[in-house]
Amino acid sequence: CVSSQVGCALDCSFCSTGKQGFQRDLSIAEIIGQVWVANRSYFEENQDYDSRERAITNVVMMGMGEPLLNFDAVVPAMELMLDDYAYGLSKRRVTLSTSGIVPMIDKLSEVIDVSLAVSLHAPNDELRNELVPINKKYPLKELTAACRRYLSKFQEEGGRRKVTIEYVMLAGVNDQAIHAKQLIQLLKDVPSKINLIPFNPFPQAPYGCTPRSEILAFQRTLTEAGYICTIRTTRGDDIDAACGQLVGKVQDRTRRAERWQQKLKAGEIVRSVQ
């Protein structure tokens, strides 16, 4: 799991990373360096490992930050991950996760072929506006259309490519039967698989985690509708480094994050990257 920024400007309400504000983008070297360190650490801890085998087989751009807002560093870093003379990973095993920067999803499809994941977390605009504020700029109708365009660009014969839909389970907020039905309706024209994420709490978090039995019931509804639906295994929660818990002891950049949010709403950041 690789980060693209220090902090994040998008301020999703269920994620501690956004609460620290945005500090800066990571460089290409800092992004690919995370893969290098993980690879080296594995070999150091497993001396009897066959060096002809790959220590790292999958990379997900799902750490700190919104990858598509650091486009000019993230894309070259992913190209190194795919390069046979570097890490040689399959395009199906490198995944970029976005909260839904629609113009940059389209731009991504023009320059590199990797798997796409979307941090959705809500099946309707009203709720997603609350959980993922960037939805006010790029609502669900635009986001799902961008997903379809991305898939059509790379769709293999037989239509096997899918977008991974990430959906954090928040007790009493987005985990009811009606939400599952709305999600089914929302994704009916988007080839997708759904990954349910148990909420990982952090200090002052306004949410609780949906009970396991209710997550299973939500999964069953989606599965019966024909979707591949998995439940993410929580890792790193023992050191507060699980999904949604990544936060650093860094200089407070809340005002910088606010300026980024204003620029993002005005489309200035997307235009500067394009």
mmCIF file of C-alpha atoms in Angstrom:
data_model
loop_
_atom_site.group_PDB
_atom_site.id
_atom_site.type_symbol
_atom_site.label_atom_id
_atom_site.label_comp_id
_atom_site.label_asym_id
_atom_site.label_seq_id
_atom_site.Cartn_x
_atom_site.Cartn_y
_atom_site.Cartn_z
ATOM 1 C CA CYS A 1 0.000 0.000 0.000
ATOM 2 C CA VAL A 2 1.763 3.124 -1.282
ATOM 3 C CA SER A 3 1.228 6.800 -0.413
ATOM 4 C CA SER A 4 1.280 9.641 -2.937
ATOM 5 C CA GLN A 5 1.152 12.698 -0.674
ATOM 6 C CA VAL A 6 1.947 13.775 2.878
ATOM 7 C CA GLY A 7 -1.509 14.347 4.282
ATOM 8 C CA CYS A 8 -4.555 14.918 2.099
ATOM 9 C CA ALA A 9 -6.680 17.904 1.123
ATOM 10 C CA LEU A 10 -9.919 16.035 0.431
ATOM 11 C CA ASP A 11 -10.999 15.753 4.082
ATOM 12 C CA CYS A 12 -13.175 12.643 3.868
ATOM 13 C CA SER A 13 -15.035 12.563 7.171
ATOM 14 C CA PHE A 14 -14.179 8.951 8.055
ATOM 15 C CA CYS A 15 -10.417 9.206 7.378
ATOM 16 C CA SER A 16 -7.826 10.472 9.857
ATOM 17 C CA THR A 17 -5.348 11.381 7.089
ATOM 18 C CA GLY A 18 -7.460 14.323 5.978
ATOM 19 C CA LYS A 19 -7.646 15.601 9.542
ATOM 20 C CA GLN A 20 -3.911 16.351 9.528
ATOM 21 C CA GLY A 21 -4.370 18.545 6.468
ATOM 22 C CA PHE A 22 -2.281 18.581 3.321
ATOM 23 C CA GLN A 23 1.475 19.147 3.563
ATOM 24 C CA ARG A 24 3.029 18.312 0.191
ATOM 25 C CA ASP A 25 3.219 15.945 -2.768
ATOM 26 C CA LEU A 26 5.692 13.085 -2.751
ATOM 27 C CA SER A 27 8.321 12.938 -5.480
ATOM 28 C CA ILE A 28 8.672 10.067 -7.943
ATOM 29 C CA ALA A 29 11.619 8.779 -5.900
ATOM 30 C CA GLU A 30 9.653 8.941 -2.647
ATOM 31 C CA ILE A 31 6.778 6.990 -4.175
ATOM 32 C CA ILE A 32 8.807 4.235 -5.831
ATOM 33 C CA GLY A 33 11.099 4.265 -2.797
ATOM 34 C CA GLN A 34 8.278 2.823 -0.695
ATOM 35 C CA VAL A 35 8.229 -0.203 -2.996
ATOM 36 C CA TRP A 36 12.044 -0.432 -2.872
ATOM 37 C CA VAL A 37 12.097 -0.349 0.940
ATOM 38 C CA ALA A 38 9.355 -2.982 1.203
ATOM 39 C CA ASN A 39 11.180 -5.215 -1.275
ATOM 40 C CA ARG A 40 14.529 -4.859 0.519
ATOM 41 C CA SER A 41 12.985 -5.382 3.958
ATOM 42 C CA TYR A 42 11.350 -8.597 2.827
ATOM 43 C CA PHE A 43 14.628 -10.069 1.594
ATOM 44 C CA GLU A 44 16.431 -8.993 4.773
ATOM 45 C CA GLU A 45 13.839 -10.746 6.912
ATOM 46 C CA ASN A 46 13.663 -13.853 4.703
ATOM 47 C CA GLN A 47 17.257 -14.859 3.998
ATOM 48 C CA ASP A 48 16.271 -18.231 2.518
ATOM 49 C CA TYR A 49 13.866 -16.670 -0.008
ATOM 50 C CA ASP A 50 14.514 -17.578 -3.648
ATOM 51 C CA SER A 51 15.782 -14.348 -5.212
ATOM 52 C CA ARG A 52 14.369 -15.413 -8.576
ATOM 53 C CA GLU A 53 10.903 -14.997 -7.143
ATOM 54 C CA ARG A 54 9.243 -11.607 -6.696
ATOM 55 C CA ALA A 55 8.885 -10.414 -3.125
ATOM 56 C CA ILE A 56 6.258 -7.875 -4.193
ATOM 57 C CA THR A 57 3.466 -9.008 -6.486
ATOM 58 C CA ASN A 58 0.813 -6.323 -5.936
ATOM 59 C CA VAL A 59 0.921 -2.573 -5.383
ATOM 60 C CA VAL A 60 -2.076 -0.430 -4.495
ATOM 61 C CA MET A 61 -1.948 3.365 -4.520
ATOM 62 C CA MET A 62 -4.190 3.547 -1.469
ATOM 63 C CA GLY A 63 -1.984 5.130 1.192
ATOM 64 C CA MET A 64 -1.897 8.797 2.188
ATOM 65 C CA GLY A 65 -3.158 11.301 -0.337
ATOM 66 C CA GLU A 66 -5.194 11.466 -3.542
ATOM 67 C CA PRO A 67 -2.974 9.957 -6.280
ATOM 68 C CA LEU A 68 -4.636 11.838 -9.128
ATOM 69 C CA LEU A 69 -3.755 15.166 -7.492
ATOM 70 C CA ASN A 70 -0.066 14.214 -7.735
ATOM 71 C CA PHE A 71 -0.431 12.939 -11.282
ATOM 72 C CA ASP A 72 2.990 13.975 -12.615
ATOM 73 C CA ALA A 73 4.816 11.922 -9.974
ATOM 74 C CA VAL A 74 2.395 9.019 -9.575
ATOM 75 C CA VAL A 75 2.275 8.022 -13.252
ATOM 76 C CA PRO A 76 6.087 7.730 -13.719
ATOM 77 C CA ALA A 77 6.299 5.805 -10.442
ATOM 78 C CA MET A 78 3.677 3.329 -11.650
ATOM 79 C CA GLU A 79 5.507 3.023 -14.976
ATOM 80 C CA LEU A 80 8.557 1.848 -13.022
ATOM 81 C CA MET A 81 6.405 -0.678 -11.185
ATOM 82 C CA LEU A 82 5.281 -2.075 -14.553
ATOM 83 C CA ASP A 83 8.679 -1.911 -16.278
ATOM 84 C CA ASP A 84 10.229 -5.339 -16.884
ATOM 85 C CA TYR A 85 13.649 -3.879 -16.072
ATOM 86 C CA ALA A 86 12.412 -2.535 -12.736
ATOM 87 C CA TYR A 87 9.679 -4.371 -10.785
ATOM 88 C CA GLY A 88 7.927 -6.050 -13.710
ATOM 89 C CA LEU A 89 4.465 -6.095 -12.172
ATOM 90 C CA SER A 90 1.369 -6.926 -14.182
ATOM 91 C CA LYS A 91 -0.948 -4.041 -15.055
ATOM 92 C CA ARG A 92 -3.681 -6.023 -13.330
ATOM 93 C CA ARG A 93 -1.638 -6.000 -10.112
ATOM 94 C CA VAL A 94 -0.993 -2.270 -9.910
ATOM 95 C CA THR A 95 -4.090 -0.429 -8.713
ATOM 96 C CA LEU A 96 -4.710 3.294 -8.409
ATOM 97 C CA SER A 97 -7.436 4.315 -5.991
ATOM 98 C CA THR A 98 -9.161 7.679 -6.352
ATOM 99 C CA SER A 99 -11.889 9.536 -4.516
ATOM 100 C CA GLY A 100 -13.224 10.592 -7.902
ATOM 101 C CA ILE A 101 -11.292 13.364 -9.672
ATOM 102 C CA VAL A 102 -13.223 12.823 -12.900
ATOM 103 C CA PRO A 103 -11.065 14.762 -15.427
ATOM 104 C CA MET A 104 -7.939 13.035 -14.154
ATOM 105 C CA ILE A 105 -9.509 9.568 -14.471
ATOM 106 C CA ASP A 106 -9.950 10.365 -18.156
ATOM 107 C CA LYS A 107 -6.381 11.661 -18.407
ATOM 108 C CA LEU A 108 -5.056 8.550 -16.649
ATOM 109 C CA SER A 109 -6.596 6.338 -19.325
ATOM 110 C CA GLU A 110 -4.627 8.231 -21.976
ATOM 111 C CA VAL A 111 -1.186 7.571 -20.498
ATOM 112 C CA ILE A 112 -1.109 4.274 -18.575
ATOM 113 C CA ASP A 113 -3.068 1.044 -18.182
ATOM 114 C CA VAL A 114 -3.479 0.038 -14.542
ATOM 115 C CA SER A 115 -6.376 -1.242 -12.482
ATOM 116 C CA LEU A 116 -8.759 1.400 -11.166
ATOM 117 C CA ALA A 117 -10.378 1.554 -7.739
ATOM 118 C CA VAL A 118 -12.861 4.156 -6.540
ATOM 119 C CA SER A 119 -13.339 5.218 -2.920
ATOM 120 C CA LEU A 120 -17.119 5.359 -3.148
ATOM 121 C CA HIS A 121 -18.433 4.810 0.402
ATOM 122 C CA ALA A 122 -21.980 5.980 -0.323
ATOM 123 C CA PRO A 123 -24.669 5.000 -2.850
ATOM 124 C CA ASN A 124 -26.299 8.421 -3.261
ATOM 125 C CA ASP A 125 -25.119 12.000 -3.694
ATOM 126 C CA GLU A 126 -26.634 13.371 -0.500
ATOM 127 C CA LEU A 127 -24.720 10.947 1.712
ATOM 128 C CA ARG A 128 -21.537 11.013 -0.363
ATOM 129 C CA ASN A 129 -21.442 14.809 -0.193
ATOM 130 C CA GLU A 130 -21.168 14.382 3.574
ATOM 131 C CA LEU A 131 -18.630 11.544 3.584
ATOM 132 C CA VAL A 132 -16.525 12.448 0.526
ATOM 133 C CA PRO A 133 -16.791 16.228 -0.070
ATOM 134 C CA ILE A 134 -15.194 16.072 -3.547
ATOM 135 C CA ASN A 135 -18.526 14.557 -4.617
ATOM 136 C CA LYS A 136 -19.975 18.082 -4.602
ATOM 137 C CA LYS A 137 -17.622 18.868 -7.500
ATOM 138 C CA TYR A 138 -17.875 15.506 -9.288
ATOM 139 C CA PRO A 139 -21.211 13.823 -8.377
ATOM 140 C CA LEU A 140 -21.942 10.149 -8.794
ATOM 141 C CA LYS A 141 -23.429 10.425 -12.276
ATOM 142 C CA GLU A 142 -20.188 11.950 -13.566
ATOM 143 C CA LEU A 143 -18.019 9.535 -11.586
ATOM 144 C CA THR A 144 -19.754 6.378 -12.794
ATOM 145 C CA ALA A 145 -19.620 7.668 -16.379
ATOM 146 C CA ALA A 146 -15.859 8.208 -15.994
ATOM 147 C CA CYS A 147 -15.489 4.644 -14.724
ATOM 148 C CA ARG A 148 -17.305 3.316 -17.778
ATOM 149 C CA ARG A 149 -15.077 5.366 -20.073
ATOM 150 C CA TYR A 150 -11.957 4.097 -18.335
ATOM 151 C CA LEU A 151 -13.022 0.476 -18.682
ATOM 152 C CA SER A 152 -14.018 0.903 -22.321
ATOM 153 C CA LYS A 153 -10.511 2.173 -23.053
ATOM 154 C CA PHE A 154 -8.893 -1.042 -21.832
ATOM 155 C CA GLN A 155 -11.691 -3.575 -21.929
ATOM 156 C CA GLU A 156 -10.413 -6.996 -22.826
ATOM 157 C CA GLU A 157 -12.277 -9.435 -25.026
ATOM 158 C CA GLY A 158 -15.068 -10.911 -22.969
ATOM 159 C CA GLY A 159 -15.382 -7.812 -20.783
ATOM 160 C CA ARG A 160 -13.415 -9.077 -17.809
ATOM 161 C CA ARG A 161 -12.003 -5.781 -16.531
ATOM 162 C CA LYS A 162 -13.793 -4.298 -13.538
ATOM 163 C CA VAL A 163 -13.488 -1.237 -11.341
ATOM 164 C CA THR A 164 -12.962 -2.024 -7.669
ATOM 165 C CA ILE A 165 -15.496 -0.161 -5.536
ATOM 166 C CA GLU A 166 -14.261 0.568 -2.017
ATOM 167 C CA TYR A 167 -16.977 0.977 0.584
ATOM 168 C CA VAL A 168 -16.206 1.636 4.251
ATOM 169 C CA MET A 169 -18.875 0.299 6.599
ATOM 170 C CA LEU A 170 -20.040 2.983 9.049
ATOM 171 C CA ALA A 171 -22.507 1.883 11.706
ATOM 172 C CA GLY A 172 -25.955 3.331 11.097
ATOM 173 C CA VAL A 173 -24.696 5.647 8.355
ATOM 174 C CA ASN A 174 -24.248 3.769 5.061
ATOM 175 C CA ASP A 175 -24.741 0.136 6.064
ATOM 176 C CA GLN A 176 -28.500 -0.370 5.908
ATOM 177 C CA ALA A 177 -30.400 -2.633 3.509
ATOM 178 C CA ILE A 178 -31.633 0.404 1.576
ATOM 179 C CA HIS A 179 -28.020 1.450 0.977
ATOM 180 C CA ALA A 180 -27.171 -1.971 -0.438
ATOM 181 C CA LYS A 181 -30.129 -1.722 -2.817
ATOM 182 C CA GLN A 182 -29.125 1.792 -3.871
ATOM 183 C CA LEU A 183 -25.569 0.595 -4.482
ATOM 184 C CA ILE A 184 -26.828 -2.212 -6.704
ATOM 185 C CA GLN A 185 -28.846 0.285 -8.733
ATOM 186 C CA LEU A 186 -25.959 2.776 -8.951
ATOM 187 C CA LEU A 187 -23.497 0.207 -10.291
ATOM 188 C CA LYS A 188 -25.816 -1.668 -12.639
ATOM 189 C CA ASP A 189 -24.047 -0.286 -15.731
ATOM 190 C CA VAL A 190 -20.524 -0.240 -14.261
ATOM 191 C CA PRO A 191 -18.605 -3.547 -14.433
ATOM 192 C CA SER A 192 -17.375 -3.677 -10.869
ATOM 193 C CA LYS A 193 -16.418 -5.708 -7.848
ATOM 194 C CA ILE A 194 -17.055 -4.391 -4.365
ATOM 195 C CA ASN A 195 -14.698 -4.388 -1.400
ATOM 196 C CA LEU A 196 -16.369 -3.732 1.954
ATOM 197 C CA ILE A 197 -14.003 -2.146 4.481
ATOM 198 C CA PRO A 198 -14.640 -2.417 8.237
ATOM 199 C CA PHE A 199 -14.204 1.081 9.669
ATOM 200 C CA ASN A 200 -10.959 1.569 11.585
ATOM 201 C CA PRO A 201 -11.499 4.078 14.420
ATOM 202 C CA PHE A 202 -9.206 6.988 15.215
ATOM 203 C CA PRO A 203 -9.269 9.675 17.948
ATOM 204 C CA GLN A 204 -12.370 11.888 17.748
ATOM 205 C CA ALA A 205 -13.795 9.749 14.952
ATOM 206 C CA PRO A 206 -17.522 10.515 14.585
ATOM 207 C CA TYR A 207 -18.352 6.977 13.456
ATOM 208 C CA GLY A 208 -18.367 3.412 14.692
ATOM 209 C CA CYS A 209 -17.779 0.166 12.809
ATOM 210 C CA THR A 210 -20.704 -1.852 11.543
ATOM 211 C CA PRO A 211 -21.011 -5.179 13.424
ATOM 212 C CA ARG A 212 -19.585 -8.155 11.574
ATOM 213 C CA SER A 213 -22.985 -9.837 11.248
ATOM 214 C CA GLU A 214 -24.405 -6.763 9.508
ATOM 215 C CA ILE A 215 -21.412 -6.501 7.176
ATOM 216 C CA LEU A 216 -22.021 -10.119 6.189
ATOM 217 C CA ALA A 217 -25.709 -9.390 5.552
ATOM 218 C CA PHE A 218 -24.763 -6.380 3.384
ATOM 219 C CA GLN A 219 -22.310 -8.577 1.486
ATOM 220 C CA ARG A 220 -24.954 -11.244 0.969
ATOM 221 C CA THR A 221 -27.363 -8.739 -0.588
ATOM 222 C CA LEU A 222 -24.708 -7.623 -3.072
ATOM 223 C CA THR A 223 -23.600 -11.170 -3.851
ATOM 224 C CA GLU A 224 -27.165 -12.284 -4.506
ATOM 225 C CA ALA A 225 -27.453 -9.399 -6.984
ATOM 226 C CA GLY A 226 -24.547 -10.881 -8.933
ATOM 227 C CA TYR A 227 -21.602 -8.825 -7.669
ATOM 228 C CA ILE A 228 -18.262 -10.140 -6.530
ATOM 229 C CA CYS A 229 -18.145 -8.715 -3.014
ATOM 230 C CA THR A 230 -15.282 -9.183 -0.568
ATOM 231 C CA ILE A 231 -14.632 -7.972 2.968
ATOM 232 C CA ARG A 232 -11.215 -6.438 3.495
ATOM 233 C CA THR A 233 -9.038 -8.063 6.133
ATOM 234 C CA THR A 234 -7.853 -5.368 8.514
ATOM 235 C CA ARG A 235 -4.073 -5.108 8.799
ATOM 236 C CA GLY A 236 -1.972 -2.604 10.715
ATOM 237 C CA ASP A 237 -4.657 -1.596 13.205
ATOM 238 C CA ASP A 238 -2.396 -2.702 16.064
ATOM 239 C CA ILE A 239 -0.131 0.270 15.270
ATOM 240 C CA ASP A 240 -2.889 2.629 14.056
ATOM 241 C CA ALA A 241 -1.745 2.158 10.457
ATOM 242 C CA ALA A 242 -4.806 0.453 9.007
ATOM 243 C CA CYS A 243 -6.959 1.847 6.205
ATOM 244 C CA GLY A 244 -8.107 5.343 7.142
ATOM 245 C CA GLN A 245 -5.748 5.610 10.116
ATOM 246 C CA LEU A 246 -2.603 6.885 8.373
ATOM 247 C CA VAL A 247 -1.598 10.160 9.968
ATOM 248 C CA GLY A 248 1.781 11.636 10.790
ATOM 249 C CA LYS A 249 3.142 13.918 13.465
ATOM 250 C CA VAL A 250 3.855 16.746 11.055
ATOM 251 C CA GLN A 251 3.449 20.488 10.969
ATOM 252 C CA ASP A 252 -0.198 21.499 10.961
ATOM 253 C CA ARG A 253 -1.128 22.282 7.362
ATOM 254 C CA THR A 254 -4.878 22.637 7.824
ATOM 255 C CA ARG A 255 -4.943 26.082 6.201
ATOM 256 C CA ARG A 256 -2.966 24.751 3.246
ATOM 257 C CA ALA A 257 -5.521 21.945 2.907
ATOM 258 C CA GLU A 258 -8.308 24.528 2.939
ATOM 259 C CA ARG A 259 -6.586 26.468 0.146
ATOM 260 C CA TRP A 260 -6.238 23.243 -1.863
ATOM 261 C CA GLN A 261 -9.918 22.475 -1.374
ATOM 262 C CA GLN A 262 -10.848 25.938 -2.648
ATOM 263 C CA LYS A 263 -8.591 25.548 -5.692
ATOM 264 C CA LEU A 264 -9.983 22.074 -6.333
ATOM 265 C CA LYS A 265 -13.541 23.378 -6.258
ATOM 266 C CA ALA A 266 -12.542 26.040 -8.763
ATOM 267 C CA GLY A 267 -10.849 23.464 -10.982
ATOM 268 C CA GLU A 268 -7.463 25.204 -10.709
ATOM 269 C CA ILE A 269 -5.504 22.137 -9.566
ATOM 270 C CA VAL A 270 -6.880 19.854 -12.275
ATOM 271 C CA ARG A 271 -6.148 22.447 -14.962
ATOM 272 C CA SER A 272 -2.571 22.888 -13.737
ATOM 273 C CA VAL A 273 -1.943 19.142 -13.981
ATOM 274 C CA GLN A 274 -3.522 18.886 -17.416
#
